[in-house]
mmCIF file of C-alpha atoms in Angstrom:
data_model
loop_
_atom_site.group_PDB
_atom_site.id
_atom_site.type_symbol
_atom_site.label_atom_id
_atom_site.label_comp_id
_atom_site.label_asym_id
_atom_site.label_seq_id
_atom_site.Cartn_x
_atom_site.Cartn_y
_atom_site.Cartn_z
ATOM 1 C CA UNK H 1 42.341 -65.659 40.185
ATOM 2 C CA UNK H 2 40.227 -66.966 37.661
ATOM 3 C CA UNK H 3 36.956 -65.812 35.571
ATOM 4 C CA UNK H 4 36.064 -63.143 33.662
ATOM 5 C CA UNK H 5 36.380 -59.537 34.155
ATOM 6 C CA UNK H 6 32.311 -59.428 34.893
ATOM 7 C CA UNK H 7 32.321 -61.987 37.789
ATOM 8 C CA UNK H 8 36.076 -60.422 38.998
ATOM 9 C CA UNK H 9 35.158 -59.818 42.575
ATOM 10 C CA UNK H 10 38.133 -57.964 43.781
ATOM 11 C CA UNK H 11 36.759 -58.097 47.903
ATOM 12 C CA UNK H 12 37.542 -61.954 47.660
ATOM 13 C CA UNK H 13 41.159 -60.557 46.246
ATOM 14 C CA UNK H 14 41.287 -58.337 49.674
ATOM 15 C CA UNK H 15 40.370 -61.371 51.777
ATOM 16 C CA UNK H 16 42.440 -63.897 50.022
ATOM 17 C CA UNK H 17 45.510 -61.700 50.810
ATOM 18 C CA UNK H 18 44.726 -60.611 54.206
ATOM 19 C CA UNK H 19 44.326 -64.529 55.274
ATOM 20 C CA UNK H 20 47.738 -64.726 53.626
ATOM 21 C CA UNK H 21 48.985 -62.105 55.133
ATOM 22 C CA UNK H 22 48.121 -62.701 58.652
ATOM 23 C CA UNK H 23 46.664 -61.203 61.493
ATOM 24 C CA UNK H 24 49.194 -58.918 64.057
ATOM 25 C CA UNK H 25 52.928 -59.307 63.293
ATOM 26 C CA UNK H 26 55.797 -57.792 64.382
ATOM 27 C CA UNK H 27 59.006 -59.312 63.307
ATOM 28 C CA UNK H 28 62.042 -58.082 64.538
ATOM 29 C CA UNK H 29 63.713 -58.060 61.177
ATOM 30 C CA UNK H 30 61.098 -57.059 59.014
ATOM 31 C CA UNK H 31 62.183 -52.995 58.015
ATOM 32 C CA UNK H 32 58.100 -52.075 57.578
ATOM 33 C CA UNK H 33 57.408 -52.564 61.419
ATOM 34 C CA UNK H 34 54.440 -53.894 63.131
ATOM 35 C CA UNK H 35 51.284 -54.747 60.128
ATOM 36 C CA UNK H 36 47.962 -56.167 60.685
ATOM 37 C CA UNK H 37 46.333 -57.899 57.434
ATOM 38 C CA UNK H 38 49.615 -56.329 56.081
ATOM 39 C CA UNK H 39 49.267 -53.187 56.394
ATOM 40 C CA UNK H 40 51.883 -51.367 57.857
ATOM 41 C CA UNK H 41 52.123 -49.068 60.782
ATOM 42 C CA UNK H 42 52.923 -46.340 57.999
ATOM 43 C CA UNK H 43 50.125 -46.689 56.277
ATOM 44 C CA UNK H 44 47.562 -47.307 58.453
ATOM 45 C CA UNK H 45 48.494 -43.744 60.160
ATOM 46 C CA UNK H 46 48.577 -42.053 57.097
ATOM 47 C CA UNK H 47 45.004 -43.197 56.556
ATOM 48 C CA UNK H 48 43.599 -41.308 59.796
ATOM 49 C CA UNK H 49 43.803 -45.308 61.418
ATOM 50 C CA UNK H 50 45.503 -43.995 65.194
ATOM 51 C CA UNK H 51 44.699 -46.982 67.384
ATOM 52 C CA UNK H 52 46.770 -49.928 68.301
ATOM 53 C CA UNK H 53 48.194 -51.719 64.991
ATOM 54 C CA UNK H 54 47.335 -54.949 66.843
ATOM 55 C CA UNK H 55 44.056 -53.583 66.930
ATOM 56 C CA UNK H 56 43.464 -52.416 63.250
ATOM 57 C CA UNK H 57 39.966 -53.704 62.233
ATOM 58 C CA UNK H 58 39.432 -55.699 59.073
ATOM 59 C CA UNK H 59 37.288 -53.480 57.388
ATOM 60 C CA UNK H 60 39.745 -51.023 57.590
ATOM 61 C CA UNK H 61 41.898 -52.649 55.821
ATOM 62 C CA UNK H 62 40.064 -54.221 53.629
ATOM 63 C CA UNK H 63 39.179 -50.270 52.150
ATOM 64 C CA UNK H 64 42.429 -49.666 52.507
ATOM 65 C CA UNK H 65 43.681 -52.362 50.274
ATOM 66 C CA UNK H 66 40.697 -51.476 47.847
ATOM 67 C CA UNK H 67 41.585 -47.615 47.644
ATOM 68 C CA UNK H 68 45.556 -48.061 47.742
ATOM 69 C CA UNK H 69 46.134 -50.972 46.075
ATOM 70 C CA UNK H 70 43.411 -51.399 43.790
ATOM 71 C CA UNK H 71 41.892 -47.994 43.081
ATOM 72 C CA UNK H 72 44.231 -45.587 42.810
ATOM 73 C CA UNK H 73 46.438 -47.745 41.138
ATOM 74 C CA UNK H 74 43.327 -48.310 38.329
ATOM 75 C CA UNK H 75 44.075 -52.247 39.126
ATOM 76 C CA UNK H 76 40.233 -51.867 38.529
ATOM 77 C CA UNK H 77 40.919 -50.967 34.687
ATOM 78 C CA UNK H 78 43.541 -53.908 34.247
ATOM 79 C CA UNK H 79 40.567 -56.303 35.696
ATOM 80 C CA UNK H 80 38.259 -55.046 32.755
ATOM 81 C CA UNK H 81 41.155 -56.531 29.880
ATOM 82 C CA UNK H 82 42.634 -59.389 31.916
ATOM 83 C CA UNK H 83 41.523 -60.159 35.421
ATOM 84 C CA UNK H 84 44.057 -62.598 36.226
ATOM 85 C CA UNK H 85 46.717 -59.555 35.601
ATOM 86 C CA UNK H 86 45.062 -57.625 37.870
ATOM 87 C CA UNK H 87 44.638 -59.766 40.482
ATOM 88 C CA UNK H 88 48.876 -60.093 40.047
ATOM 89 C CA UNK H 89 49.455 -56.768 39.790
ATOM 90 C CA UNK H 90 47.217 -56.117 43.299
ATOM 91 C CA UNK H 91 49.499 -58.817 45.251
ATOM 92 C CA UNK H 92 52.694 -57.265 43.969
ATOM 93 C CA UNK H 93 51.620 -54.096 44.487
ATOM 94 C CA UNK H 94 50.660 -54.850 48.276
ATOM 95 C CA UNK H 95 54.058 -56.324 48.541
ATOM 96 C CA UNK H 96 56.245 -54.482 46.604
ATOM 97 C CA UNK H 97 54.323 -50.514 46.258
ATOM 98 C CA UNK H 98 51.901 -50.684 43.402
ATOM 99 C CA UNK H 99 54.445 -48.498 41.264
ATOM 100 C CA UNK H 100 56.902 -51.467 41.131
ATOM 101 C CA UNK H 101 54.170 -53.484 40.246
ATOM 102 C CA UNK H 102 52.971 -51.423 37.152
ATOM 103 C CA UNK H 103 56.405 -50.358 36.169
ATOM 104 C CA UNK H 104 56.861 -54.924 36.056
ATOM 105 C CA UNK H 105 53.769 -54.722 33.488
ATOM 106 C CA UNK H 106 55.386 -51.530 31.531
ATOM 107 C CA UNK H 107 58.080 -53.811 31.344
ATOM 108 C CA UNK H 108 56.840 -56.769 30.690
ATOM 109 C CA UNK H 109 54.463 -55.623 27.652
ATOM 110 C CA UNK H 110 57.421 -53.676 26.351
ATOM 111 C CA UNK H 111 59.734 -56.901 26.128
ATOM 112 C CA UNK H 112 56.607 -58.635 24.650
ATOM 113 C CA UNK H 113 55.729 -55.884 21.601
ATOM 114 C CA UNK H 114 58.552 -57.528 19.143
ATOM 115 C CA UNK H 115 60.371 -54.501 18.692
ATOM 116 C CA UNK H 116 57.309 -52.606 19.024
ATOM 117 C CA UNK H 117 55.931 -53.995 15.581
ATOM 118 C CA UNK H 118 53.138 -54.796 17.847
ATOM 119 C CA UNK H 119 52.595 -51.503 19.894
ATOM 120 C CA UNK H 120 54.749 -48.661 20.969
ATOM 121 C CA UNK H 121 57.258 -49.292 24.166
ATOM 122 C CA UNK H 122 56.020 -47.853 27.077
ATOM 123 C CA UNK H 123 57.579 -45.522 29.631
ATOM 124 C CA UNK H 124 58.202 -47.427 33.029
ATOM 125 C CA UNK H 125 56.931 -44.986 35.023
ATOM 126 C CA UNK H 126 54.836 -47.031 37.318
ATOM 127 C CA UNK H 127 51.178 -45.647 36.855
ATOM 128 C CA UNK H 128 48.513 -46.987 34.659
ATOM 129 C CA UNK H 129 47.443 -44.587 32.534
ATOM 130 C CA UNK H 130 46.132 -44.430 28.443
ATOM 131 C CA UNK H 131 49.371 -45.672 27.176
ATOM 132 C CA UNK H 132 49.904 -48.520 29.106
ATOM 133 C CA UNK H 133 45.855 -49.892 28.891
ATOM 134 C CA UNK H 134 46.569 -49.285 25.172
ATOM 135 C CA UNK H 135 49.530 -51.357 24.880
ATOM 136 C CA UNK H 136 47.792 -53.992 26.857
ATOM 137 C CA UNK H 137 44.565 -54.385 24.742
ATOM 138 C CA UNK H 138 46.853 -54.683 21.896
ATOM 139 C CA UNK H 139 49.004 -57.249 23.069
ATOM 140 C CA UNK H 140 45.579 -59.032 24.348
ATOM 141 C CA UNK H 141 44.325 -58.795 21.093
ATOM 142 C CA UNK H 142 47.163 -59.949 19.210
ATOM 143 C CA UNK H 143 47.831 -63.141 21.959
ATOM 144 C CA UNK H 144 44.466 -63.877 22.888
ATOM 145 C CA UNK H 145 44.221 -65.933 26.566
ATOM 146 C CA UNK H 146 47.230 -67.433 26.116
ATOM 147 C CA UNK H 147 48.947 -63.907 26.188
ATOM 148 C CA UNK H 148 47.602 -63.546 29.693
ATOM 149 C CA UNK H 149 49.427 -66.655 30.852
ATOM 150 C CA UNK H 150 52.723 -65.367 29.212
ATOM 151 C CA UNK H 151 51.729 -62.267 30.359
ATOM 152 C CA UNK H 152 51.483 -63.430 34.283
ATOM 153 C CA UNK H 153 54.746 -65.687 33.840
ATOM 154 C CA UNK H 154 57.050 -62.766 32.987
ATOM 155 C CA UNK H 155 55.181 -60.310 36.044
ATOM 156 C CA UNK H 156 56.064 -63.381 37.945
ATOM 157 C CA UNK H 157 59.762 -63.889 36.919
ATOM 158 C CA UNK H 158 59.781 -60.013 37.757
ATOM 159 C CA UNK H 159 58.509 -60.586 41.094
ATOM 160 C CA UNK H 160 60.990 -63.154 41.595
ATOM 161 C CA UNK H 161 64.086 -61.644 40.448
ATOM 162 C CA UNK H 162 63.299 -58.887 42.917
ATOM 163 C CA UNK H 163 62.831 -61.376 45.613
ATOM 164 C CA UNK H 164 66.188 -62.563 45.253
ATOM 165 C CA UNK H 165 67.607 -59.175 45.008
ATOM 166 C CA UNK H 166 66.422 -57.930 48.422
ATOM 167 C CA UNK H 167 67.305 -60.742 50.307
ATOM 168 C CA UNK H 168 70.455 -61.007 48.402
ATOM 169 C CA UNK H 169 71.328 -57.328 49.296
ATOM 170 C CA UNK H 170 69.904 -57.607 53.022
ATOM 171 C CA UNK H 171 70.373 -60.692 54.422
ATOM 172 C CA UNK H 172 67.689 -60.221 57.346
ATOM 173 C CA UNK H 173 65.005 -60.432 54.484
ATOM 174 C CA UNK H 174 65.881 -63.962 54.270
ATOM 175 C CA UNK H 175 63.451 -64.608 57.088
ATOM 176 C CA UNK H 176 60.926 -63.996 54.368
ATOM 177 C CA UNK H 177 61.856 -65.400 50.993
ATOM 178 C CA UNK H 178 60.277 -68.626 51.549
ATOM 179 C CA UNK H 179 56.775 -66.772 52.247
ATOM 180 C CA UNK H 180 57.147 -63.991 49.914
ATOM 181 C CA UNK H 181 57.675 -67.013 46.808
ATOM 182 C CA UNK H 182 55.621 -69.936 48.250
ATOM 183 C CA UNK H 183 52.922 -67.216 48.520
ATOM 184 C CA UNK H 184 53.293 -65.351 45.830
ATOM 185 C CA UNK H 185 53.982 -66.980 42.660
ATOM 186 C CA UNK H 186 52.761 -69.129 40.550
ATOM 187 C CA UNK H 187 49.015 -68.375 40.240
ATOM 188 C CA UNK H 188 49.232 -68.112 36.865
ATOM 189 C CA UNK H 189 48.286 -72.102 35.553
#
């Protein structure tokens, strides 16, 4: 995702991903069940959707994706500092729960405040809050655009690592390592 935070147009986020995602799938090994533009059976319900998953319309995920993932997470805030963050944050967070993918930025700008010299560690606790926006327009300040590159290399190593993990500890997630990396890193050049 490129541009500034003022052209950020996070619907073309929500459409990017749902063409990556896919249409109806239901594969055998995959623990989340049947999805439709990724969104799981799950969630869909738990959004009043109670049709056929293979029948989920766009739109409804597409607000889905823009109250879940974007929203309530305050991905929206994030876009305001450092767009290209955000937009990271919003594909890890539709992928991984968009606590894991704040708690990676917690992390990340922690490991990145030199012993906080720079700005106070943060709390991993997976929600965007004062704190954490503080810590970020700090570090932005400090490392200017090339901080958001370093910045998206080290959410991306995070992503990664965790990648590895699952499929590591479940081997039927194998089925989906090459997608989750080939479509999911590397953005950030």
């Amino acid at each position: 995702m490129t541009g500034s935070a003022s052209s950020f147009d996070v619907q073309t986020l929500i459409e990017e991903l749902m063409a990556r995602e896919g249409d109806f799938v239901d594969h055998p090994a995959d623990k989340g069940g049947a999805t439709r533009f990724g969104i799981t059976e799950a969630v869909a319900r738990a959004h009043g959707y109670d049709g056929p998953m293979a029948l989920l319309p766009r739109d409804e995920a597409a607000a889905i994706y823009r109250r879940l993932y974007w929203l309530r997470p305050a991905y929206d805030q994030v876009a305001r500092r450092a767009p290209r963050v955000a937009a990271e944050l919003f594909d890890t967070g539709a992928n991984m729960g968009p606590g894991v993918a704040t708690t990676f930025l917690q992390r990340a700008l922690t490991a990145l405040n030199r012993n906080g010299k720079d700005y106070p560690d943060l709390e991993p606790d997976g929600r965007v809050g004062a704190a954490t926006l503080a810590a970020l327009d700090a570090y932005l300040a400090l490392r200017k655009e090339e901080g958001e590159t370093v910045l998206l290399r080290a959410l991306e190593a995070l992503q990664g690592e965790r990648h590895l993990r699952l499929a590591e500890k479940r081997p039927a997630n194998e089925a989906f390592l090459y997608g989750w990396l080939a479509n999911r890193s590397g953005d950030s050049d």
